[in-house]
Short mmCIF file of C-alpha atoms in Angstrom, two decimals:
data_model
loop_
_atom_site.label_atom_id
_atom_site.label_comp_id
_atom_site.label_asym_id
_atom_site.label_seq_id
_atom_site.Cartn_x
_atom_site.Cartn_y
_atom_site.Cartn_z
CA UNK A 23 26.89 1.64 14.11
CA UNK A 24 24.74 -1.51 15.18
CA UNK A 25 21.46 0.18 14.49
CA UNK A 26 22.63 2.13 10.92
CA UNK A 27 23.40 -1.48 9.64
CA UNK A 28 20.18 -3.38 10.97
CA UNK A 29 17.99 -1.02 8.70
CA UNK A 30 20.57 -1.70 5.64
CA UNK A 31 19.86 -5.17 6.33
CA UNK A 32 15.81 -4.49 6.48
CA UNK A 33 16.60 -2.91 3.36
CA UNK A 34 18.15 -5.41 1.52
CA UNK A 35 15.23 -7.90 2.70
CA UNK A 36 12.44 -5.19 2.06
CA UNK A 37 14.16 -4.50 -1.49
CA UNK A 38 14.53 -8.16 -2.19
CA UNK A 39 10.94 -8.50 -2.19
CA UNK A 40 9.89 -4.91 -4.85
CA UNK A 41 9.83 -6.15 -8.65
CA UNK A 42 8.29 -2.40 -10.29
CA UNK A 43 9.73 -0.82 -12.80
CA UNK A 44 9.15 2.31 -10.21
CA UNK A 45 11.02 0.93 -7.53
CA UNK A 46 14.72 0.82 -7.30
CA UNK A 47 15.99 -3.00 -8.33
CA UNK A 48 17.73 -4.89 -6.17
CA UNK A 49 20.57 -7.15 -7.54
CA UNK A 50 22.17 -8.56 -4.31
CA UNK A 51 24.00 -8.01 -1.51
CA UNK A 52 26.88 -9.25 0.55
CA UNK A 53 29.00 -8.24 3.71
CA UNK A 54 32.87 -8.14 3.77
CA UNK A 55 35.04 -6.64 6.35
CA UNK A 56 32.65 -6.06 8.87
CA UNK A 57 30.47 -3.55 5.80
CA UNK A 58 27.24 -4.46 4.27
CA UNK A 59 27.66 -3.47 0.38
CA UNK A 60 24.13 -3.84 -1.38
CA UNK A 61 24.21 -3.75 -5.44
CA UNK A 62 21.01 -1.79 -6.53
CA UNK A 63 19.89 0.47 -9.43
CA UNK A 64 21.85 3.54 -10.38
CA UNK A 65 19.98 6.54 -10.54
CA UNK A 66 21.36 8.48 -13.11
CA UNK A 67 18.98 11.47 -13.04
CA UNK A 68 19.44 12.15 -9.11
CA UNK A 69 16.46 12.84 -6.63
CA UNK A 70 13.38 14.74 -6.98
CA UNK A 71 14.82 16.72 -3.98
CA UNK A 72 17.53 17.90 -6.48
CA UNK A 73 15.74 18.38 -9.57
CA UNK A 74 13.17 20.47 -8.13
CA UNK A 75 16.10 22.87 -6.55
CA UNK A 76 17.62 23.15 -9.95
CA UNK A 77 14.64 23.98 -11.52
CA UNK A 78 13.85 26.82 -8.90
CA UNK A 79 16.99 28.11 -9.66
CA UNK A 80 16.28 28.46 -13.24
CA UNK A 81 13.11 30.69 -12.14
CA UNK A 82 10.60 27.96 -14.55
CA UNK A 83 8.43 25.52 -13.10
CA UNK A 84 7.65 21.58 -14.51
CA UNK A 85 5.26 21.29 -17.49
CA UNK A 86 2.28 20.34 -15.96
CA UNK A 87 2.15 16.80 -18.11
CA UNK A 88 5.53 16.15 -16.47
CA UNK A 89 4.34 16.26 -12.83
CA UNK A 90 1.53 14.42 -13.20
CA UNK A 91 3.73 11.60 -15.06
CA UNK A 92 5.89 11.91 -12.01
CA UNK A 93 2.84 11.71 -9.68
CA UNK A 94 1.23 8.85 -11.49
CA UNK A 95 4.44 7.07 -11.44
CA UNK A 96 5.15 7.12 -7.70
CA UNK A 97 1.36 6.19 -6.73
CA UNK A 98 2.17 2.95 -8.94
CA UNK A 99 5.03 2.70 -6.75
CA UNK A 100 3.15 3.51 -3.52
CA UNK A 101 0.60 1.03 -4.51
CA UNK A 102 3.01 -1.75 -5.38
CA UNK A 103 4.54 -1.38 -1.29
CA UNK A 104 1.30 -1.36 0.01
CA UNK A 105 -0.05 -4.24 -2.01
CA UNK A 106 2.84 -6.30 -0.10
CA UNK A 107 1.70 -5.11 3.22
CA UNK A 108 4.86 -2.74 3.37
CA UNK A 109 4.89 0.95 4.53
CA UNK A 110 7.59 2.86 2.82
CA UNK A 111 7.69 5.36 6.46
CA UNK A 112 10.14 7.56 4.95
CA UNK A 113 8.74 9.27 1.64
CA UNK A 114 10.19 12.61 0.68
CA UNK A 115 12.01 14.03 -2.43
CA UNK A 116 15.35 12.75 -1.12
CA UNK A 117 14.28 8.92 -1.16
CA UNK A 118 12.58 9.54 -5.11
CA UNK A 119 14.79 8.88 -7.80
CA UNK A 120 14.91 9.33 -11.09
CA UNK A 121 16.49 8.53 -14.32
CA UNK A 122 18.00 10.32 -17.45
CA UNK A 123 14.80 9.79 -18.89
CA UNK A 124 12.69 10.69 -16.69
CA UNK A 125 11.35 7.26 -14.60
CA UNK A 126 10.64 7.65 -10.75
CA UNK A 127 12.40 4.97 -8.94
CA UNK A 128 11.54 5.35 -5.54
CA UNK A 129 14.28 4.08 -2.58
CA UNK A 130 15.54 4.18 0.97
CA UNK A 131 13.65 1.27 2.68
CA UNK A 132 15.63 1.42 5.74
CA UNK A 133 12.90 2.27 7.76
CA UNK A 134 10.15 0.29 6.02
CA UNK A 135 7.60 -1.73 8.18
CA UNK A 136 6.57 -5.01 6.89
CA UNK A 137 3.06 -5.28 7.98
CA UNK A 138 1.52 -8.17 9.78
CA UNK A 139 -1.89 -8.29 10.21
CA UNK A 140 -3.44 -5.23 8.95
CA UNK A 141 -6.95 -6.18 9.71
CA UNK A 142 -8.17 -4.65 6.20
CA UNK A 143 -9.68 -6.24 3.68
CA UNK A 144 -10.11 -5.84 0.11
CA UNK A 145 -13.60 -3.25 -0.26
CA UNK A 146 -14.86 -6.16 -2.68
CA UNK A 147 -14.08 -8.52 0.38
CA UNK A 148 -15.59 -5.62 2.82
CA UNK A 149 -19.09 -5.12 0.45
CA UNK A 150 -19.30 -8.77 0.31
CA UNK A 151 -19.57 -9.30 3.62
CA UNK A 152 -22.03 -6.31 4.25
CA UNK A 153 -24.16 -7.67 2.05
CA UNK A 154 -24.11 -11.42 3.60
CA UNK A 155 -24.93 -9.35 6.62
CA UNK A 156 -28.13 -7.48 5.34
CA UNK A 157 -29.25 -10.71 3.62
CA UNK A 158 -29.29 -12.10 7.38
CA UNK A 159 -30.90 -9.41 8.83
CA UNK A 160 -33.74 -9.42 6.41
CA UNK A 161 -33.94 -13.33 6.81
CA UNK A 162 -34.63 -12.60 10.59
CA UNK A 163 -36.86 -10.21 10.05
CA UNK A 164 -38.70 -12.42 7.62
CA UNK A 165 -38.96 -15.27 10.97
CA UNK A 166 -39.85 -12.41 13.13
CA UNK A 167 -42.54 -11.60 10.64
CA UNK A 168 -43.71 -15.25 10.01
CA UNK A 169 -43.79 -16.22 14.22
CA UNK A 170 -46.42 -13.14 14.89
CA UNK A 171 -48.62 -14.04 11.79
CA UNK A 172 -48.34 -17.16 13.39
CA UNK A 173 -49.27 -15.91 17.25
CA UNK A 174 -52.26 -13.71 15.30
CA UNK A 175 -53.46 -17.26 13.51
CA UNK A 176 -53.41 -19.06 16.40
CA UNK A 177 -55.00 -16.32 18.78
CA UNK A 178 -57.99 -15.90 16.34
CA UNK A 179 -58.29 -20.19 16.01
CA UNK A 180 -58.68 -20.18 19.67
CA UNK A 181 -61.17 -17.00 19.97
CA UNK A 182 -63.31 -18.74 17.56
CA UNK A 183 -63.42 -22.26 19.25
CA UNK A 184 -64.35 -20.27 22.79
#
């Protein structure tokens, strides 16, 4: 259907754009016979989805050092989206892949939003200009200060020429 390949497409451009080694790679893509066929990383370890299931079956849970490798690993891909003003929109165990050895790849763009303008800054960029801010309050403050020292002067030069 017209919609189902649209988002392949956003895909492939989304994709395209993710260099991380915890992102799935995209090699290319090309359409033949009216189907969009888009070469990408194989996954040979499944989807977290999967693994977990298997492991619930066996009645044992993850080390402890193994989930937070996998955590770590898809907040480094998280971060790399974001960084490219991209929202992922569709994060669940399904869309997180993983290899035999263990690396998080995480995939499915098809619903990703590419961002426009966000309106947020960098917090360096955001203290920065709080600061500049304070430093011009203070300067007016300063003025304010300096004109009534001035009105004060100039009241007491006139009460002693009277």
């Amino acid at each position: 259907d017209q919609k189902e390949r649209e988002e392949a497409r956003k895909e492939v451009r989304v994709l395209a754009q993710m260099q991380h080694p915890n992102i799935v790679s995209y090699f290319e893509s090309f359409e033949e016979r009216g189907s969009l066929y888009i070469a990408m990383d194989y996954c040979d370890g499944g989807d977290l989805y999967g693994r977990i299931n298997a492991q619930a079956k066996k009645g044992f849970n993850f080390p402890e050092d193994q989930i937070l490798d996998w955590f770590v690993q898809i907040c480094l891909a998280i971060k790399h989206v974001h960084d490219r003003k991209i929202l992922h929109r569709d994060l669940k165990t399904q869309n997180i892949f993983l290899t035999k050895r263990n690396v998080i790849k995480l995939g499915d763009f098809g619903i990703a939003r590419v961002l426009k303008n966000t309106g947020v800054r960098p917090q360096s960029e955001q203290r920065e200009r709080e600061r500049e801010r304070e430093r011009e309050r203070e300067s007016e403050e300063e003025e304010e200060e300096e004109e009534e020292e001035e009105e004060e002067t100039g009241s007491i030069d006139k009460a002693m020429n009277v």
